[in-house]
């Protein structure tokens, strides 16, 4: 149940207050206080599924293109806010023939892990 509440909470960006409201509406017990412990589980699952999906999309596109790796693709990017104040953005590569996403990258000028604690295993991908 916690992962079911945690996944949409990330997308609406409202935190525990939204999860409490959803639980109250659905007549469920309140959510656990610490959602953060489930973030890594959710992150690793999403990375695994999306990587496999994009790998399959590239493979199928190359196969449908007579094993030719020259694929026509569209590159697009966006920042969370307009102007130069945004800290988060995303870039995607989409196949023009199939419309499938071949790759994407989330960009950030800020890293919570670097800010909050020194993590030896953390490889920061923050952009400068």
Short mmCIF file of C-alpha atoms in Angstrom, two decimals, residues 11-128:
data_model
loop_
_atom_site.label_atom_id
_atom_site.label_comp_id
_atom_site.label_asym_id
_atom_site.label_seq_id
_atom_site.Cartn_x
_atom_site.Cartn_y
_atom_site.Cartn_z
CA UNK A 11 4.13 13.08 -9.59
CA UNK A 12 1.79 15.51 -7.84
CA UNK A 13 4.62 16.83 -5.63
CA UNK A 14 2.40 17.38 -2.59
CA UNK A 15 4.12 15.15 -0.03
CA UNK A 16 2.58 13.48 2.99
CA UNK A 17 -0.34 15.91 3.27
CA UNK A 18 -1.72 14.71 -0.08
CA UNK A 19 -1.19 11.06 0.91
CA UNK A 20 -3.08 11.67 4.18
CA UNK A 21 -5.95 13.24 2.26
CA UNK A 22 -6.11 10.33 -0.19
CA UNK A 23 -6.12 7.82 2.68
CA UNK A 24 -8.88 9.74 4.47
CA UNK A 25 -11.03 9.86 1.31
CA UNK A 26 -10.53 6.12 0.73
CA UNK A 27 -11.21 5.36 4.43
CA UNK A 28 -7.73 3.87 4.88
CA UNK A 29 -5.33 4.21 7.81
CA UNK A 30 -2.91 7.14 7.53
CA UNK A 31 0.29 6.53 5.57
CA UNK A 32 3.60 5.89 7.30
CA UNK A 33 5.54 8.99 8.29
CA UNK A 34 8.74 7.97 6.47
CA UNK A 35 8.03 7.59 2.76
CA UNK A 36 11.70 8.10 1.95
CA UNK A 37 12.65 4.49 2.67
CA UNK A 38 10.48 3.44 -0.28
CA UNK A 39 12.01 5.96 -2.70
CA UNK A 40 15.01 3.75 -3.50
CA UNK A 41 12.78 0.71 -4.11
CA UNK A 42 10.59 2.74 -6.45
CA UNK A 43 13.58 4.35 -8.18
CA UNK A 44 15.37 1.06 -8.90
CA UNK A 45 12.17 -0.51 -10.24
CA UNK A 46 11.46 2.45 -12.52
CA UNK A 47 15.05 2.48 -13.82
CA UNK A 48 14.94 -1.26 -14.54
CA UNK A 49 11.60 -1.15 -16.38
CA UNK A 50 12.37 2.01 -18.37
CA UNK A 51 15.85 0.83 -19.39
CA UNK A 52 14.47 -2.50 -20.61
CA UNK A 53 11.66 -0.76 -22.49
CA UNK A 54 14.06 1.65 -24.24
CA UNK A 55 16.49 -1.17 -25.07
CA UNK A 56 13.62 -3.12 -26.65
CA UNK A 57 12.48 -0.01 -28.56
CA UNK A 58 15.96 0.48 -30.04
CA UNK A 59 16.25 -3.23 -30.91
CA UNK A 60 12.84 -3.33 -32.57
CA UNK A 61 13.51 -0.12 -34.49
CA UNK A 62 16.83 -1.42 -35.82
CA UNK A 63 15.20 -4.75 -36.70
CA UNK A 64 12.36 -2.99 -38.58
CA UNK A 65 14.98 -0.84 -40.36
CA UNK A 66 16.63 -3.91 -41.98
CA UNK A 67 19.33 -4.03 -39.26
CA UNK A 68 20.42 -0.50 -40.19
CA UNK A 69 21.42 1.41 -37.06
CA UNK A 70 20.86 4.80 -38.75
CA UNK A 71 17.60 5.76 -37.08
CA UNK A 72 15.72 9.01 -37.65
CA UNK A 73 15.07 10.50 -34.23
CA UNK A 74 13.78 13.67 -32.65
CA UNK A 75 15.63 15.23 -29.71
CA UNK A 76 13.68 17.41 -27.30
CA UNK A 77 14.36 18.96 -23.94
CA UNK A 78 12.54 21.00 -21.37
CA UNK A 79 13.19 22.71 -18.05
CA UNK A 80 10.77 22.70 -15.13
CA UNK A 81 10.46 26.52 -15.17
CA UNK A 82 11.01 29.18 -17.79
CA UNK A 83 14.09 31.34 -17.75
CA UNK A 84 17.38 30.56 -16.12
CA UNK A 85 16.01 29.83 -12.63
CA UNK A 86 14.98 26.21 -13.16
CA UNK A 87 16.90 23.51 -11.31
CA UNK A 88 15.37 20.50 -13.11
CA UNK A 89 15.00 19.45 -16.71
CA UNK A 90 14.66 16.47 -19.01
CA UNK A 91 15.94 15.52 -22.48
CA UNK A 92 14.42 12.75 -24.59
CA UNK A 93 15.18 11.00 -27.87
CA UNK A 94 12.14 9.69 -29.75
CA UNK A 95 12.10 7.57 -32.91
CA UNK A 96 10.23 9.38 -35.69
CA UNK A 97 8.96 6.17 -37.33
CA UNK A 98 7.57 4.45 -34.23
CA UNK A 99 7.15 7.32 -31.77
CA UNK A 100 8.86 5.23 -29.08
CA UNK A 101 11.28 6.80 -26.60
CA UNK A 102 14.80 5.55 -27.30
CA UNK A 103 16.55 7.34 -24.45
CA UNK A 104 16.06 10.10 -21.90
CA UNK A 105 18.06 11.92 -19.28
CA UNK A 106 16.87 13.87 -16.26
CA UNK A 107 18.99 16.90 -15.52
CA UNK A 108 19.40 18.81 -12.28
CA UNK A 109 21.53 21.67 -11.03
CA UNK A 110 20.98 20.52 -7.44
CA UNK A 111 21.69 17.21 -5.69
CA UNK A 112 19.89 16.39 -2.44
CA UNK A 113 22.27 13.54 -1.62
CA UNK A 114 25.32 15.78 -1.90
CA UNK A 115 23.61 18.52 0.13
CA UNK A 116 22.31 16.38 2.99
CA UNK A 117 25.06 13.84 3.60
CA UNK A 118 28.36 12.54 2.37
CA UNK A 119 27.63 9.30 0.56
CA UNK A 120 30.72 7.44 -0.63
CA UNK A 121 28.75 5.27 -3.09
CA UNK A 122 26.88 8.21 -4.64
CA UNK A 123 27.91 9.19 -8.18
CA UNK A 124 26.48 12.67 -8.61
CA UNK A 125 25.18 13.53 -12.07
CA UNK A 126 24.48 17.16 -11.24
CA UNK A 127 25.13 19.55 -14.13
CA UNK A 128 27.14 22.70 -13.61
#
